[in-house]
């Protein structure tokens, strides 16, 4: 049974039409899927946008453990990176830019370095200067 979208993080029909084909289909064999992929993705977006714990997922979503298992599997399989890449290409093409960026910028102020390097940067273990009289 499909849940009724009721949270700001839920995908609209237009957003789902774009993202839905990028979500992997159910694997053949095994038990049939109980939950719709859209409900799983809505639950993941609820968690990520709200910054709440997995266990605090509202009851109208699939069980938190089910949602987490999908999230973990999709993350390991690179699904979210592929979705991000596909959406970036669509946004850049819609704005009349090259689909793939041709340049990148690295700001040296955002890269943390130390003043010293190598073995100088490590601190040797210090021995006690006082003798143990016991």
PDB file of N, CA and C in Angstrom, residues 6-74:
ATOM      1  N   UNK A   6       3.415  13.425   2.805  1.00  0.00           N
ATOM      2  CA  UNK A   6       2.961  14.412   3.774  1.00  0.00           C
ATOM      3  C   UNK A   6       4.099  15.197   4.421  1.00  0.00           C
ATOM      4  N   UNK A   7       5.332  14.995   3.977  1.00  0.00           N
ATOM      5  CA  UNK A   7       6.472  15.692   4.557  1.00  0.00           C
ATOM      6  C   UNK A   7       7.134  16.569   3.497  1.00  0.00           C
ATOM      7  N   UNK A   8       7.766  17.667   3.908  1.00  0.00           N
ATOM      8  CA  UNK A   8       8.435  18.538   2.935  1.00  0.00           C
ATOM      9  C   UNK A   8       9.555  17.824   2.173  1.00  0.00           C
ATOM     10  N   UNK A   9      10.128  16.792   2.757  1.00  0.00           N
ATOM     11  CA  UNK A   9      11.222  16.070   2.106  1.00  0.00           C
ATOM     12  C   UNK A   9      10.735  15.042   1.084  1.00  0.00           C
ATOM     13  N   UNK A  10       9.436  14.792   1.013  1.00  0.00           N
ATOM     14  CA  UNK A  10       8.898  13.815   0.055  1.00  0.00           C
ATOM     15  C   UNK A  10       9.081  14.300  -1.372  1.00  0.00           C
ATOM     16  N   UNK A  11       9.339  13.355  -2.261  1.00  0.00           N
ATOM     17  CA  UNK A  11       9.502  13.684  -3.676  1.00  0.00           C
ATOM     18  C   UNK A  11       8.156  14.013  -4.312  1.00  0.00           C
ATOM     19  N   UNK A  12       8.152  15.027  -5.156  1.00  0.00           N
ATOM     20  CA  UNK A  12       6.953  15.312  -5.941  1.00  0.00           C
ATOM     21  C   UNK A  12       6.892  14.321  -7.107  1.00  0.00           C
ATOM     22  N   UNK A  13       5.770  14.290  -7.803  1.00  0.00           N
ATOM     23  CA  UNK A  13       5.641  13.389  -8.949  1.00  0.00           C
ATOM     24  C   UNK A  13       6.649  13.733 -10.037  1.00  0.00           C
ATOM     25  N   UNK A  14       6.910  15.010 -10.236  1.00  0.00           N
ATOM     26  CA  UNK A  14       7.880  15.437 -11.249  1.00  0.00           C
ATOM     27  C   UNK A  14       9.290  15.002 -10.854  1.00  0.00           C
ATOM     28  N   UNK A  15       9.640  15.186  -9.564  1.00  0.00           N
ATOM     29  CA  UNK A  15      10.959  14.763  -9.089  1.00  0.00           C
ATOM     30  C   UNK A  15      11.110  13.249  -9.182  1.00  0.00           C
ATOM     31  N   UNK A  16      10.069  12.522  -8.832  1.00  0.00           N
ATOM     32  CA  UNK A  16      10.129  11.068  -8.911  1.00  0.00           C
ATOM     33  C   UNK A  16      10.287  10.606 -10.361  1.00  0.00           C
ATOM     34  N   UNK A  17       9.663  11.308 -11.305  1.00  0.00           N
ATOM     35  CA  UNK A  17       9.796  10.947 -12.722  1.00  0.00           C
ATOM     36  C   UNK A  17      11.249  11.059 -13.180  1.00  0.00           C
ATOM     37  N   UNK A  18      12.004  11.963 -12.574  1.00  0.00           N
ATOM     38  CA  UNK A  18      13.414  12.126 -12.930  1.00  0.00           C
ATOM     39  C   UNK A  18      14.287  11.114 -12.195  1.00  0.00           C
ATOM     40  N   UNK A  19      14.058  10.947 -10.898  1.00  0.00           N
ATOM     41  CA  UNK A  19      14.915  10.117 -10.057  1.00  0.00           C
ATOM     42  C   UNK A  19      14.532   8.634 -10.105  1.00  0.00           C
ATOM     43  N   UNK A  20      13.265   8.344 -10.255  1.00  0.00           N
ATOM     44  CA  UNK A  20      12.781   6.960 -10.214  1.00  0.00           C
ATOM     45  C   UNK A  20      13.516   5.991 -11.137  1.00  0.00           C
ATOM     46  N   UNK A  21      13.740   6.349 -12.405  1.00  0.00           N
ATOM     47  CA  UNK A  21      14.455   5.420 -13.287  1.00  0.00           C
ATOM     48  C   UNK A  21      15.905   5.173 -12.882  1.00  0.00           C
ATOM     49  N   UNK A  22      16.470   6.017 -12.046  1.00  0.00           N
ATOM     50  CA  UNK A  22      17.858   5.854 -11.615  1.00  0.00           C
ATOM     51  C   UNK A  22      17.998   4.907 -10.427  1.00  0.00           C
ATOM     52  N   UNK A  23      16.884   4.566  -9.785  1.00  0.00           N
ATOM     53  CA  UNK A  23      16.891   3.651  -8.645  1.00  0.00           C
ATOM     54  C   UNK A  23      16.878   2.217  -9.179  1.00  0.00           C
ATOM     55  N   UNK A  24      17.746   1.356  -8.661  1.00  0.00           N
ATOM     56  CA  UNK A  24      17.787  -0.023  -9.162  1.00  0.00           C
ATOM     57  C   UNK A  24      16.470  -0.764  -8.922  1.00  0.00           C
ATOM     58  N   UNK A  25      16.119  -1.618  -9.866  1.00  0.00           N
ATOM     59  CA  UNK A  25      14.907  -2.437  -9.746  1.00  0.00           C
ATOM     60  C   UNK A  25      15.139  -3.528  -8.706  1.00  0.00           C
ATOM     61  N   UNK A  26      14.052  -4.134  -8.284  1.00  0.00           N
ATOM     62  CA  UNK A  26      14.161  -5.247  -7.337  1.00  0.00           C
ATOM     63  C   UNK A  26      14.944  -6.377  -7.986  1.00  0.00           C
ATOM     64  N   UNK A  27      15.752  -7.038  -7.196  1.00  0.00           N
ATOM     65  CA  UNK A  27      16.539  -8.158  -7.710  1.00  0.00           C
ATOM     66  C   UNK A  27      15.636  -9.370  -7.911  1.00  0.00           C
ATOM     67  N   UNK A  28      15.871 -10.106  -8.976  1.00  0.00           N
ATOM     68  CA  UNK A  28      15.038 -11.290  -9.202  1.00  0.00           C
ATOM     69  C   UNK A  28      15.339 -12.379  -8.167  1.00  0.00           C
ATOM     70  N   UNK A  29      14.350 -13.193  -7.895  1.00  0.00           N
ATOM     71  CA  UNK A  29      14.503 -14.261  -6.918  1.00  0.00           C
ATOM     72  C   UNK A  29      14.244 -13.757  -5.514  1.00  0.00           C
ATOM     73  N   UNK A  30      14.090 -14.663  -4.613  1.00  0.00           N
ATOM     74  CA  UNK A  30      13.849 -14.276  -3.227  1.00  0.00           C
ATOM     75  C   UNK A  30      12.422 -13.824  -3.017  1.00  0.00           C
ATOM     76  N   UNK A  31      12.210 -13.192  -1.876  1.00  0.00           N
ATOM     77  CA  UNK A  31      10.875 -12.707  -1.552  1.00  0.00           C
ATOM     78  C   UNK A  31      10.510 -11.511  -2.417  1.00  0.00           C
ATOM     79  N   UNK A  32       9.244 -11.363  -2.740  1.00  0.00           N
ATOM     80  CA  UNK A  32       8.839 -10.170  -3.491  1.00  0.00           C
ATOM     81  C   UNK A  32       8.955  -8.923  -2.615  1.00  0.00           C
ATOM     82  N   UNK A  33       9.182  -7.801  -3.247  1.00  0.00           N
ATOM     83  CA  UNK A  33       9.328  -6.543  -2.517  1.00  0.00           C
ATOM     84  C   UNK A  33       7.988  -6.137  -1.903  1.00  0.00           C
ATOM     85  N   UNK A  34       8.049  -5.656  -0.679  1.00  0.00           N
ATOM     86  CA  UNK A  34       6.843  -5.238   0.030  1.00  0.00           C
ATOM     87  C   UNK A  34       6.631  -3.729  -0.124  1.00  0.00           C
ATOM     88  N   UNK A  35       7.733  -2.980  -0.109  1.00  0.00           N
ATOM     89  CA  UNK A  35       7.659  -1.517  -0.105  1.00  0.00           C
ATOM     90  C   UNK A  35       8.039  -0.942  -1.467  1.00  0.00           C
ATOM     91  N   UNK A  36       7.384   0.164  -1.798  1.00  0.00           N
ATOM     92  CA  UNK A  36       7.723   0.847  -3.044  1.00  0.00           C
ATOM     93  C   UNK A  36       9.063   1.553  -2.885  1.00  0.00           C
ATOM     94  N   UNK A  37       9.806   1.623  -3.982  1.00  0.00           N
ATOM     95  CA  UNK A  37      11.098   2.308  -3.971  1.00  0.00           C
ATOM     96  C   UNK A  37      10.931   3.789  -3.615  1.00  0.00           C
ATOM     97  N   UNK A  38       9.840   4.386  -4.054  1.00  0.00           N
ATOM     98  CA  UNK A  38       9.599   5.796  -3.767  1.00  0.00           C
ATOM     99  C   UNK A  38       9.443   6.030  -2.269  1.00  0.00           C
ATOM    100  N   UNK A  39       8.758   5.130  -1.575  1.00  0.00           N
ATOM    101  CA  UNK A  39       8.595   5.257  -0.127  1.00  0.00           C
ATOM    102  C   UNK A  39       9.939   5.121   0.592  1.00  0.00           C
ATOM    103  N   UNK A  40      10.778   4.215   0.115  1.00  0.00           N
ATOM    104  CA  UNK A  40      12.111   4.029   0.696  1.00  0.00           C
ATOM    105  C   UNK A  40      12.932   5.303   0.514  1.00  0.00           C
ATOM    106  N   UNK A  41      12.913   5.844  -0.698  1.00  0.00           N
ATOM    107  CA  UNK A  41      13.685   7.054  -0.975  1.00  0.00           C
ATOM    108  C   UNK A  41      13.145   8.254  -0.196  1.00  0.00           C
ATOM    109  N   UNK A  42      11.830   8.362  -0.073  1.00  0.00           N
ATOM    110  CA  UNK A  42      11.241   9.431   0.743  1.00  0.00           C
ATOM    111  C   UNK A  42      11.705   9.322   2.200  1.00  0.00           C
ATOM    112  N   UNK A  43      11.780   8.106   2.712  1.00  0.00           N
ATOM    113  CA  UNK A  43      12.230   7.900   4.096  1.00  0.00           C
ATOM    114  C   UNK A  43      13.697   8.294   4.255  1.00  0.00           C
ATOM    115  N   UNK A  44      14.530   7.957   3.278  1.00  0.00           N
ATOM    116  CA  UNK A  44      15.948   8.337   3.324  1.00  0.00           C
ATOM    117  C   UNK A  44      16.076   9.855   3.303  1.00  0.00           C
ATOM    118  N   UNK A  45      15.317  10.520   2.444  1.00  0.00           N
ATOM    119  CA  UNK A  45      15.359  11.983   2.381  1.00  0.00           C
ATOM    120  C   UNK A  45      14.850  12.603   3.680  1.00  0.00           C
ATOM    121  N   UNK A  46      13.853  11.988   4.304  1.00  0.00           N
ATOM    122  CA  UNK A  46      13.343  12.485   5.585  1.00  0.00           C
ATOM    123  C   UNK A  46      14.457  12.442   6.632  1.00  0.00           C
ATOM    124  N   UNK A  47      15.165  11.329   6.707  1.00  0.00           N
ATOM    125  CA  UNK A  47      16.247  11.164   7.679  1.00  0.00           C
ATOM    126  C   UNK A  47      17.357  12.173   7.410  1.00  0.00           C
ATOM    127  N   UNK A  48      17.767  12.284   6.174  1.00  0.00           N
ATOM    128  CA  UNK A  48      18.896  13.145   5.837  1.00  0.00           C
ATOM    129  C   UNK A  48      18.547  14.625   5.965  1.00  0.00           C
ATOM    130  N   UNK A  49      17.354  15.007   5.577  1.00  0.00           N
ATOM    131  CA  UNK A  49      16.976  16.421   5.662  1.00  0.00           C
ATOM    132  C   UNK A  49      16.673  16.830   7.112  1.00  0.00           C
ATOM    133  N   UNK A  50      16.047  15.939   7.858  1.00  0.00           N
ATOM    134  CA  UNK A  50      15.686  16.257   9.232  1.00  0.00           C
ATOM    135  C   UNK A  50      16.817  16.076  10.217  1.00  0.00           C
ATOM    136  N   UNK A  51      17.847  15.301   9.835  1.00  0.00           N
ATOM    137  CA  UNK A  51      18.963  15.070  10.735  1.00  0.00           C
ATOM    138  C   UNK A  51      18.593  14.247  11.952  1.00  0.00           C
ATOM    139  N   UNK A  52      17.609  13.373  11.800  1.00  0.00           N
ATOM    140  CA  UNK A  52      17.174  12.561  12.930  1.00  0.00           C
ATOM    141  C   UNK A  52      17.789  11.170  12.847  1.00  0.00           C
ATOM    142  N   UNK A  53      17.674  10.443  13.926  1.00  0.00           N
ATOM    143  CA  UNK A  53      18.175   9.077  14.001  1.00  0.00           C
ATOM    144  C   UNK A  53      17.315   8.155  13.151  1.00  0.00           C
ATOM    145  N   UNK A  54      17.929   7.077  12.672  1.00  0.00           N
ATOM    146  CA  UNK A  54      17.171   6.097  11.879  1.00  0.00           C
ATOM    147  C   UNK A  54      15.981   5.571  12.673  1.00  0.00           C
ATOM    148  N   UNK A  55      16.181   5.349  13.955  1.00  0.00           N
ATOM    149  CA  UNK A  55      15.115   4.783  14.787  1.00  0.00           C
ATOM    150  C   UNK A  55      13.974   5.763  15.036  1.00  0.00           C
ATOM    151  N   UNK A  56      14.163   7.036  14.710  1.00  0.00           N
ATOM    152  CA  UNK A  56      13.124   8.042  14.904  1.00  0.00           C
ATOM    153  C   UNK A  56      12.282   8.250  13.639  1.00  0.00           C
ATOM    154  N   UNK A  57      12.407   7.360  12.691  1.00  0.00           N
ATOM    155  CA  UNK A  57      11.626   7.447  11.460  1.00  0.00           C
ATOM    156  C   UNK A  57      10.147   7.281  11.794  1.00  0.00           C
ATOM    157  N   UNK A  58       9.289   8.194  11.307  1.00  0.00           N
ATOM    158  CA  UNK A  58       7.854   8.089  11.610  1.00  0.00           C
ATOM    159  C   UNK A  58       7.258   6.765  11.142  1.00  0.00           C
ATOM    160  N   UNK A  59       6.187   6.379  11.774  1.00  0.00           N
ATOM    161  CA  UNK A  59       5.575   5.069  11.555  1.00  0.00           C
ATOM    162  C   UNK A  59       4.938   4.917  10.173  1.00  0.00           C
ATOM    163  N   UNK A  60       4.630   6.035   9.488  1.00  0.00           N
ATOM    164  CA  UNK A  60       4.002   5.902   8.174  1.00  0.00           C
ATOM    165  C   UNK A  60       5.011   5.559   7.072  1.00  0.00           C
ATOM    166  N   UNK A  61       6.308   5.548   7.404  1.00  0.00           N
ATOM    167  CA  UNK A  61       7.334   5.063   6.484  1.00  0.00           C
ATOM    168  C   UNK A  61       7.547   3.571   6.725  1.00  0.00           C
ATOM    169  N   UNK A  62       8.243   2.881   5.813  1.00  0.00           N
ATOM    170  CA  UNK A  62       8.620   1.500   6.117  1.00  0.00           C
ATOM    171  C   UNK A  62       9.497   1.460   7.375  1.00  0.00           C
ATOM    172  N   UNK A  63       9.630   0.304   7.972  1.00  0.00           N
ATOM    173  CA  UNK A  63      10.409   0.138   9.201  1.00  0.00           C
ATOM    174  C   UNK A  63      11.819   0.698   8.993  1.00  0.00           C
ATOM    175  N   UNK A  64      12.358   1.341  10.033  1.00  0.00           N
ATOM    176  CA  UNK A  64      13.650   2.012   9.919  1.00  0.00           C
ATOM    177  C   UNK A  64      14.757   1.071   9.480  1.00  0.00           C
ATOM    178  N   UNK A  65      14.734  -0.182   9.938  1.00  0.00           N
ATOM    179  CA  UNK A  65      15.786  -1.139   9.587  1.00  0.00           C
ATOM    180  C   UNK A  65      15.744  -1.458   8.089  1.00  0.00           C
ATOM    181  N   UNK A  66      14.543  -1.569   7.539  1.00  0.00           N
ATOM    182  CA  UNK A  66      14.395  -1.817   6.109  1.00  0.00           C
ATOM    183  C   UNK A  66      14.959  -0.643   5.314  1.00  0.00           C
ATOM    184  N   UNK A  67      14.602   0.566   5.725  1.00  0.00           N
ATOM    185  CA  UNK A  67      15.078   1.770   5.034  1.00  0.00           C
ATOM    186  C   UNK A  67      16.598   1.854   5.132  1.00  0.00           C
ATOM    187  N   UNK A  68      17.155   1.582   6.308  1.00  0.00           N
ATOM    188  CA  UNK A  68      18.606   1.640   6.488  1.00  0.00           C
ATOM    189  C   UNK A  68      19.310   0.598   5.623  1.00  0.00           C
ATOM    190  N   UNK A  69      18.746  -0.607   5.543  1.00  0.00           N
ATOM    191  CA  UNK A  69      19.359  -1.646   4.710  1.00  0.00           C
ATOM    192  C   UNK A  69      19.401  -1.230   3.244  1.00  0.00           C
ATOM    193  N   UNK A  70      18.317  -0.641   2.750  1.00  0.00           N
ATOM    194  CA  UNK A  70      18.319  -0.132   1.375  1.00  0.00           C
ATOM    195  C   UNK A  70      19.353   0.978   1.213  1.00  0.00           C
ATOM    196  N   UNK A  71      19.380   1.918   2.167  1.00  0.00           N
ATOM    197  CA  UNK A  71      20.335   3.020   2.106  1.00  0.00           C
ATOM    198  C   UNK A  71      21.763   2.497   2.043  1.00  0.00           C
ATOM    199  N   UNK A  72      22.081   1.567   2.925  1.00  0.00           N
ATOM    200  CA  UNK A  72      23.441   1.018   2.988  1.00  0.00           C
ATOM    201  C   UNK A  72      23.809   0.292   1.696  1.00  0.00           C
ATOM    202  N   UNK A  73      22.898  -0.515   1.184  1.00  0.00           N
ATOM    203  CA  UNK A  73      23.150  -1.250  -0.057  1.00  0.00           C
ATOM    204  C   UNK A  73      23.342  -0.290  -1.224  1.00  0.00           C
ATOM    205  N   UNK A  74      22.451   0.687  -1.343  1.00  0.00           N
ATOM    206  CA  UNK A  74      22.549   1.644  -2.446  1.00  0.00           C
ATOM    207  C   UNK A  74      23.817   2.489  -2.339  1.00  0.00           C
TER     208      UNK A  74
END
